[in-house]
Amino acid sequence: MAKLFLYWNRTRDGAHIDGLLAIGPDRRRYLKQPHAYVLGIPMADFSTDASPPVIWESSHGVVRARFREIFSDIDPDRWPEIDITDDYHALRKEIFGQCPRKELQLKRGESFLVHRLALHGIAPWGNNAKAGPDGRMICYFRPQFRNLESWLSAP
Ligand SMILES: [Fe+2]
């Protein structure tokens, strides 16, 4: 139990924003995949504590505001070259402090849509979690914008 708690505390459910990839041995972050949205579809039956997806509510607004500041005077074609590592880590801390963490309760046949700028992750496997023979399986679709500017300007 203590190990599980330490894992959760250290990683915060692996909280991340899709498309801001960690590159190189120093894992510096860059906007490399400007997703339009993230659509998840549970493909199997599993209990609600079987590593549910987690989202920080309203975090997309915090992220949008910060990145508008960061990229304000930079041509969108250059955004993928900008090292946003420090801002990214600061943003995560800010969001943990002000946005409610919500675990998604899912069933096979449902789907869920995550805003591309929302901080999200996956909770640890619960002590009594259960899944069928295919395990816990969720299929994700993450189409990308052709126009980088849309990553910040689209609704
Ligand atoms: Fe993700």
PDB file of C-alpha atoms and ligand atoms in Angstrom:
ATOM      1  CA  MET A   1       0.000   0.000   0.000  1.00  0.00           C
ATOM      2  CA  ALA A   2       2.757   2.454   0.896  1.00  0.00           C
ATOM      3  CA  LYS A   3       4.494   1.687  -2.389  1.00  0.00           C
ATOM      4  CA  LEU A   4       1.302   2.417  -4.317  1.00  0.00           C
ATOM      5  CA  PHE A   5       0.869   5.730  -2.506  1.00  0.00           C
ATOM      6  CA  LEU A   6       4.461   6.729  -3.204  1.00  0.00           C
ATOM      7  CA  TYR A   7       3.992   5.882  -6.874  1.00  0.00           C
ATOM      8  CA  TRP A   8       0.868   8.025  -7.104  1.00  0.00           C
ATOM      9  CA  ASN A   9       2.402  10.869  -5.166  1.00  0.00           C
ATOM     10  CA  ARG A  10       5.519  10.922  -7.327  1.00  0.00           C
ATOM     11  CA  THR A  11       3.877  10.723 -10.715  1.00  0.00           C
ATOM     12  CA  ARG A  12       0.483  12.333 -10.072  1.00  0.00           C
ATOM     13  CA  ASP A  13      -1.172   9.738 -12.317  1.00  0.00           C
ATOM     14  CA  GLY A  14       1.422  10.411 -14.990  1.00  0.00           C
ATOM     15  CA  ALA A  15      -0.308  13.751 -15.570  1.00  0.00           C
ATOM     16  CA  HIS A  16       0.535  15.189 -18.961  1.00  0.00           C
ATOM     17  CA  ILE A  17      -0.725  17.182 -21.915  1.00  0.00           C
ATOM     18  CA  ASP A  18      -0.681  15.201 -25.138  1.00  0.00           C
ATOM     19  CA  GLY A  19       1.643  16.295 -27.885  1.00  0.00           C
ATOM     20  CA  LEU A  20       4.256  18.024 -25.700  1.00  0.00           C
ATOM     21  CA  LEU A  21       6.933  15.415 -26.232  1.00  0.00           C
ATOM     22  CA  ALA A  22       9.990  14.834 -24.035  1.00  0.00           C
ATOM     23  CA  ILE A  23      12.976  14.735 -26.365  1.00  0.00           C
ATOM     24  CA  GLY A  24      16.606  13.757 -25.861  1.00  0.00           C
ATOM     25  CA  PRO A  25      18.473  12.527 -22.777  1.00  0.00           C
ATOM     26  CA  ASP A  26      17.423  15.646 -20.856  1.00  0.00           C
ATOM     27  CA  ARG A  27      13.788  15.062 -21.808  1.00  0.00           C
ATOM     28  CA  ARG A  28      13.199  18.666 -22.850  1.00  0.00           C
ATOM     29  CA  ARG A  29       9.599  19.328 -23.881  1.00  0.00           C
ATOM     30  CA  TYR A  30       8.426  20.620 -27.257  1.00  0.00           C
ATOM     31  CA  LEU A  31       5.060  20.927 -28.975  1.00  0.00           C
ATOM     32  CA  LYS A  32       5.500  18.236 -31.605  1.00  0.00           C
ATOM     33  CA  GLN A  33       1.986  16.825 -32.022  1.00  0.00           C
ATOM     34  CA  PRO A  34      -0.771  19.486 -32.178  1.00  0.00           C
ATOM     35  CA  HIS A  35      -3.739  17.244 -31.508  1.00  0.00           C
ATOM     36  CA  ALA A  36      -7.244  18.491 -32.209  1.00  0.00           C
ATOM     37  CA  TYR A  37      -8.774  16.326 -29.443  1.00  0.00           C
ATOM     38  CA  VAL A  38      -8.397  12.994 -27.677  1.00  0.00           C
ATOM     39  CA  LEU A  39     -11.241  10.498 -28.067  1.00  0.00           C
ATOM     40  CA  GLY A  40     -11.179   7.407 -25.848  1.00  0.00           C
ATOM     41  CA  ILE A  41     -13.315   4.300 -26.295  1.00  0.00           C
ATOM     42  CA  PRO A  42     -13.269   1.515 -23.676  1.00  0.00           C
ATOM     43  CA  MET A  43     -12.933  -1.783 -25.556  1.00  0.00           C
ATOM     44  CA  ALA A  44     -13.353  -4.273 -22.684  1.00  0.00           C
ATOM     45  CA  ASP A  45     -15.081  -4.683 -19.351  1.00  0.00           C
ATOM     46  CA  PHE A  46     -13.089  -3.632 -16.286  1.00  0.00           C
ATOM     47  CA  SER A  47     -13.812  -2.331 -12.805  1.00  0.00           C
ATOM     48  CA  THR A  48     -13.901   1.393 -12.105  1.00  0.00           C
ATOM     49  CA  ASP A  49     -10.634   1.167 -10.123  1.00  0.00           C
ATOM     50  CA  ALA A  50      -8.748  -0.543 -12.966  1.00  0.00           C
ATOM     51  CA  SER A  51      -6.440   2.406 -13.701  1.00  0.00           C
ATOM     52  CA  PRO A  52      -9.158   4.875 -14.652  1.00  0.00           C
ATOM     53  CA  PRO A  53      -8.293   7.878 -16.805  1.00  0.00           C
ATOM     54  CA  VAL A  54      -7.946  11.040 -14.735  1.00  0.00           C
ATOM     55  CA  ILE A  55      -8.552  14.605 -15.792  1.00  0.00           C
ATOM     56  CA  TRP A  56      -8.014  17.942 -14.039  1.00  0.00           C
ATOM     57  CA  GLU A  57     -11.219  19.846 -14.644  1.00  0.00           C
ATOM     58  CA  SER A  58     -10.948  23.197 -16.436  1.00  0.00           C
ATOM     59  CA  SER A  59      -7.189  22.782 -16.825  1.00  0.00           C
ATOM     60  CA  HIS A  60      -7.461  23.437 -20.572  1.00  0.00           C
ATOM     61  CA  GLY A  61      -8.229  27.106 -19.828  1.00  0.00           C
ATOM     62  CA  VAL A  62      -5.144  27.474 -17.644  1.00  0.00           C
ATOM     63  CA  VAL A  63      -2.989  25.801 -20.290  1.00  0.00           C
ATOM     64  CA  ARG A  64      -4.412  27.906 -23.128  1.00  0.00           C
ATOM     65  CA  ALA A  65      -3.770  31.157 -21.236  1.00  0.00           C
ATOM     66  CA  ARG A  66      -0.161  30.212 -20.440  1.00  0.00           C
ATOM     67  CA  PHE A  67       0.685  29.090 -23.960  1.00  0.00           C
ATOM     68  CA  ARG A  68      -0.831  32.223 -25.441  1.00  0.00           C
ATOM     69  CA  GLU A  69       1.726  34.132 -23.355  1.00  0.00           C
ATOM     70  CA  ILE A  70       4.613  31.827 -24.282  1.00  0.00           C
ATOM     71  CA  PHE A  71       3.906  31.828 -28.022  1.00  0.00           C
ATOM     72  CA  SER A  72       2.505  35.376 -28.330  1.00  0.00           C
ATOM     73  CA  ASP A  73       5.324  36.844 -30.439  1.00  0.00           C
ATOM     74  CA  ILE A  74       6.427  33.675 -32.181  1.00  0.00           C
ATOM     75  CA  ASP A  75       5.394  32.505 -35.636  1.00  0.00           C
ATOM     76  CA  PRO A  76       3.327  29.314 -35.212  1.00  0.00           C
ATOM     77  CA  ASP A  77       5.618  27.492 -37.629  1.00  0.00           C
ATOM     78  CA  ARG A  78       8.389  27.905 -35.033  1.00  0.00           C
ATOM     79  CA  TRP A  79       6.382  26.669 -32.020  1.00  0.00           C
ATOM     80  CA  PRO A  80       7.782  23.121 -32.315  1.00  0.00           C
ATOM     81  CA  GLU A  81      11.317  24.548 -31.852  1.00  0.00           C
ATOM     82  CA  ILE A  82      10.534  26.325 -28.566  1.00  0.00           C
ATOM     83  CA  ASP A  83      11.691  24.571 -25.391  1.00  0.00           C
ATOM     84  CA  ILE A  84       8.646  24.763 -23.113  1.00  0.00           C
ATOM     85  CA  THR A  85       9.962  22.391 -20.417  1.00  0.00           C
ATOM     86  CA  ASP A  86      10.099  24.849 -17.521  1.00  0.00           C
ATOM     87  CA  ASP A  87       6.696  26.361 -18.299  1.00  0.00           C
ATOM     88  CA  TYR A  88       5.237  22.880 -18.669  1.00  0.00           C
ATOM     89  CA  HIS A  89       6.408  21.782 -15.216  1.00  0.00           C
ATOM     90  CA  ALA A  90       5.221  25.043 -13.662  1.00  0.00           C
ATOM     91  CA  LEU A  91       1.848  24.628 -15.351  1.00  0.00           C
ATOM     92  CA  ARG A  92       1.397  21.122 -13.918  1.00  0.00           C
ATOM     93  CA  LYS A  93       2.057  22.383 -10.390  1.00  0.00           C
ATOM     94  CA  GLU A  94      -0.310  25.300 -10.863  1.00  0.00           C
ATOM     95  CA  ILE A  95      -3.067  23.011 -12.124  1.00  0.00           C
ATOM     96  CA  PHE A  96      -2.613  20.518  -9.261  1.00  0.00           C
ATOM     97  CA  GLY A  97      -3.190  23.438  -6.903  1.00  0.00           C
ATOM     98  CA  GLN A  98      -6.300  24.866  -8.503  1.00  0.00           C
ATOM     99  CA  CYS A  99      -8.130  22.346 -10.708  1.00  0.00           C
ATOM    100  CA  PRO A 100     -10.141  19.442  -9.252  1.00  0.00           C
ATOM    101  CA  ARG A 101      -8.868  15.935 -10.087  1.00  0.00           C
ATOM    102  CA  LYS A 102     -11.588  13.710 -11.509  1.00  0.00           C
ATOM    103  CA  GLU A 103     -11.437   9.980 -12.246  1.00  0.00           C
ATOM    104  CA  LEU A 104     -13.546   8.895 -15.222  1.00  0.00           C
ATOM    105  CA  GLN A 105     -15.884   5.978 -14.593  1.00  0.00           C
ATOM    106  CA  LEU A 106     -16.128   4.069 -17.852  1.00  0.00           C
ATOM    107  CA  LYS A 107     -17.975   1.129 -19.330  1.00  0.00           C
ATOM    108  CA  ARG A 108     -17.482  -0.707 -22.561  1.00  0.00           C
ATOM    109  CA  GLY A 109     -19.602   0.892 -25.284  1.00  0.00           C
ATOM    110  CA  GLU A 110     -19.157   4.395 -23.915  1.00  0.00           C
ATOM    111  CA  SER A 111     -16.669   6.998 -25.109  1.00  0.00           C
ATOM    112  CA  PHE A 112     -15.066  10.120 -23.684  1.00  0.00           C
ATOM    113  CA  LEU A 113     -13.601  13.250 -25.199  1.00  0.00           C
ATOM    114  CA  VAL A 114     -10.610  15.036 -23.653  1.00  0.00           C
ATOM    115  CA  HIS A 115      -9.796  18.607 -24.631  1.00  0.00           C
ATOM    116  CA  ARG A 116      -6.389  18.659 -26.317  1.00  0.00           C
ATOM    117  CA  LEU A 117      -5.069  21.204 -23.771  1.00  0.00           C
ATOM    118  CA  ALA A 118      -6.396  19.428 -20.671  1.00  0.00           C
ATOM    119  CA  LEU A 119      -4.005  17.925 -18.141  1.00  0.00           C
ATOM    120  CA  HIS A 120      -4.829  14.240 -17.813  1.00  0.00           C
ATOM    121  CA  GLY A 121      -3.335  10.902 -16.839  1.00  0.00           C
ATOM    122  CA  ILE A 122      -4.020   7.360 -15.674  1.00  0.00           C
ATOM    123  CA  ALA A 123      -4.570   6.407 -12.020  1.00  0.00           C
ATOM    124  CA  PRO A 124      -2.677   3.426 -10.561  1.00  0.00           C
ATOM    125  CA  TRP A 125      -4.286  -0.024 -10.629  1.00  0.00           C
ATOM    126  CA  GLY A 126      -6.519  -0.421  -7.568  1.00  0.00           C
ATOM    127  CA  ASN A 127      -5.849  -3.154  -5.007  1.00  0.00           C
ATOM    128  CA  ASN A 128      -9.112  -4.920  -5.897  1.00  0.00           C
ATOM    129  CA  ALA A 129      -9.310  -3.910  -9.555  1.00  0.00           C
ATOM    130  CA  LYS A 130     -10.578  -6.456 -12.045  1.00  0.00           C
ATOM    131  CA  ALA A 131     -10.560  -6.846 -15.807  1.00  0.00           C
ATOM    132  CA  GLY A 132     -11.526  -9.591 -18.234  1.00  0.00           C
ATOM    133  CA  PRO A 133      -9.140 -11.829 -20.167  1.00  0.00           C
ATOM    134  CA  ASP A 134      -8.319  -9.007 -22.576  1.00  0.00           C
ATOM    135  CA  GLY A 135      -7.290  -6.743 -19.704  1.00  0.00           C
ATOM    136  CA  ARG A 136      -8.130  -3.074 -19.420  1.00  0.00           C
ATOM    137  CA  MET A 137      -8.227  -1.812 -22.962  1.00  0.00           C
ATOM    138  CA  ILE A 138      -9.068   1.698 -24.179  1.00  0.00           C
ATOM    139  CA  CYS A 139      -8.662   2.742 -27.808  1.00  0.00           C
ATOM    140  CA  TYR A 140      -7.553   6.367 -28.359  1.00  0.00           C
ATOM    141  CA  PHE A 141      -7.895   8.606 -31.411  1.00  0.00           C
ATOM    142  CA  ARG A 142      -5.763  11.743 -31.521  1.00  0.00           C
ATOM    143  CA  PRO A 143      -6.024  13.487 -34.901  1.00  0.00           C
ATOM    144  CA  GLN A 144      -3.671  16.406 -35.419  1.00  0.00           C
ATOM    145  CA  PHE A 145      -4.240  19.900 -36.773  1.00  0.00           C
ATOM    146  CA  ARG A 146      -2.440  20.756 -39.999  1.00  0.00           C
ATOM    147  CA  ASN A 147      -2.302  24.367 -38.864  1.00  0.00           C
ATOM    148  CA  LEU A 148      -0.344  24.789 -35.625  1.00  0.00           C
ATOM    149  CA  GLU A 149      -2.153  28.021 -34.772  1.00  0.00           C
ATOM    150  CA  SER A 150      -5.363  26.040 -34.353  1.00  0.00           C
ATOM    151  CA  TRP A 151      -3.844  24.213 -31.389  1.00  0.00           C
ATOM    152  CA  LEU A 152      -4.352  27.421 -29.377  1.00  0.00           C
ATOM    153  CA  SER A 153      -7.117  29.226 -31.255  1.00  0.00           C
ATOM    154  CA  ALA A 154      -9.705  26.489 -31.902  1.00  0.00           C
ATOM    155  CA  PRO A 155     -12.429  26.059 -29.248  1.00  0.00           C
TER     156      PRO A 155
HETATM  157 FE    FE B   1      -2.609  11.424 -22.941  1.00  0.00          FE
END
